[in-house]
XYZ file of C-alpha atoms in Angstrom:
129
model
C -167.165 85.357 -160.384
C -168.142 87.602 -162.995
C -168.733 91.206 -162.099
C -172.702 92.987 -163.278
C -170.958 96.207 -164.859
C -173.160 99.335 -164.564
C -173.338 101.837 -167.563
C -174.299 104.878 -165.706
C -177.610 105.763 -163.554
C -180.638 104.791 -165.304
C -182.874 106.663 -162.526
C -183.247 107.419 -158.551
C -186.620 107.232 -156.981
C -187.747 109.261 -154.142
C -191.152 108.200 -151.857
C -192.962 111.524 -152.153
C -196.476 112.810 -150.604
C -198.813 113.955 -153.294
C -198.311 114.648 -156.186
C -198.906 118.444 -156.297
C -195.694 118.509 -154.168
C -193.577 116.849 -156.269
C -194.332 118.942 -159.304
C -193.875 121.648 -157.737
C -190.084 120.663 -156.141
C -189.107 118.968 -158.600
C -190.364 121.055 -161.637
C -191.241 124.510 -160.485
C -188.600 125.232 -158.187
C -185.684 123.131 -159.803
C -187.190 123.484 -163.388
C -186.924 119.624 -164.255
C -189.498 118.939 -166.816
C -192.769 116.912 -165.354
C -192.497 114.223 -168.310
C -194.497 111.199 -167.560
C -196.795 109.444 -164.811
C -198.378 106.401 -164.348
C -199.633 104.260 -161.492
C -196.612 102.358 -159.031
C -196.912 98.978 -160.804
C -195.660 97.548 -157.795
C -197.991 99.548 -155.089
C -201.465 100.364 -156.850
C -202.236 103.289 -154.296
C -199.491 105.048 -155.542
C -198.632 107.030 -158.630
C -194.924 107.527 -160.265
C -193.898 110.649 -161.685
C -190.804 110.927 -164.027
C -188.706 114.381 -164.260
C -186.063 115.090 -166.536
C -182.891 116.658 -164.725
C -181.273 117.575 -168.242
C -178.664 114.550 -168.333
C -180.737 111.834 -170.068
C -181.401 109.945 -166.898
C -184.811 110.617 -164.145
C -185.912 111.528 -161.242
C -188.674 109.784 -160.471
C -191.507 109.923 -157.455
C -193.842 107.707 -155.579
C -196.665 109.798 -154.825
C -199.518 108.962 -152.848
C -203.094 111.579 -152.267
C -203.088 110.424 -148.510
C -199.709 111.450 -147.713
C -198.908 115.101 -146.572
C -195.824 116.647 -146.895
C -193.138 116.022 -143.953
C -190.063 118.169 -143.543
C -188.724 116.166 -141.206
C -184.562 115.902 -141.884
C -184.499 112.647 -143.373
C -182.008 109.987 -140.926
C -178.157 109.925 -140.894
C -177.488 106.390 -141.274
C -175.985 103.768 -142.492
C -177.240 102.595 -145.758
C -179.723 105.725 -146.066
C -179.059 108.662 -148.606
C -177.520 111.801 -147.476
C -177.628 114.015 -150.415
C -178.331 113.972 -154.434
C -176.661 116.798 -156.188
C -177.405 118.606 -159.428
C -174.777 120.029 -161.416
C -175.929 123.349 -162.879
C -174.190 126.544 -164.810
C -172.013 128.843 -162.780
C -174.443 131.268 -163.602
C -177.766 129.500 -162.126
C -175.082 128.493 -159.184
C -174.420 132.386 -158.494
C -178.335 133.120 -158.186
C -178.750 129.817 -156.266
C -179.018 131.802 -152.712
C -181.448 134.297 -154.094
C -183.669 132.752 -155.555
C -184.083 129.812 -152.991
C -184.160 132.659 -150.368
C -186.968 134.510 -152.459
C -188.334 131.229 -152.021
C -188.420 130.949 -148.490
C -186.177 127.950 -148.192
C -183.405 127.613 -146.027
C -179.594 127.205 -147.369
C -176.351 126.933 -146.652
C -175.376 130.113 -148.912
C -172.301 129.441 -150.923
C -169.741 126.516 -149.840
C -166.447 126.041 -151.095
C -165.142 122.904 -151.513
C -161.238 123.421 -152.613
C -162.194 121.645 -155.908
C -166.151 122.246 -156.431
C -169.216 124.717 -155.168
C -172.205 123.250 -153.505
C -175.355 124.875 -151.900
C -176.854 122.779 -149.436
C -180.958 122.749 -149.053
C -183.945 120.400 -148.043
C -186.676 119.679 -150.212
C -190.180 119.612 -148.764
C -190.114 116.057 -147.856
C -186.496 116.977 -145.631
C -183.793 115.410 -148.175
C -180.667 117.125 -148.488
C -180.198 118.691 -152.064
């Protein structure tokens, strides 16, 4: 059996609330360019938004206008996501804290990992950043 060999990460899509949201997460607070929208081809209620996270691949969004926001944590489980994480200059890493603080959003403050820094946050919908 042959195996399907994977080139990289093409995209990851998120099920979002509306769209106002999602722009402002995804572009305003982590300052990934809002590049492109058009309707879920696969669920006509819904539209898909595309951000650029600065490596060539997306981020992309279901939103929907009769959805609000829920900050519920998102489940622990098997086969469900527990975190995405960016990489980002030391020097946005060192004003991290602030300016999610500033903000108003909760975080972990600095953790060190041995071999790597991480900051751990929710985003409005309650996934782990």
């Amino acid at each position: 059996m042959q195996k399907i060999q994977s080139q990289g990460v093409h995209h990851i899509t998120f099920v979002g609330a509306d769209r106002q949201t999602s722009i402002d997460f995804w572009e305003g607070l982590l300052g990934m360019p809002f590049i492109f929208e058009q309707p879920n081809l696969d669920v006509p209620e819904q539209n898909h938004l595309y951000f650029d996270p600065g490596d060539g691949r997306l981020i992309t969004v279901f939103t929907n206008e009769n959805c609000q926001p829920d900050s519920t944590h998102n489940p622990e489980g098997v086969g469900n996501l527990h975190h995405i994480a960016f990489q980002v200059s030391r020097a946005t890493f060192t004003q991290a804290k602030k300016r999610l603080d500033e903000r108003g959003i909760g975080n972990t403050g600095e953790v060190d990992r041995g071999f790597m820094y991480s900051i751990y946050f929710r985003d409005p919908l309650g996934q782990l950043i």
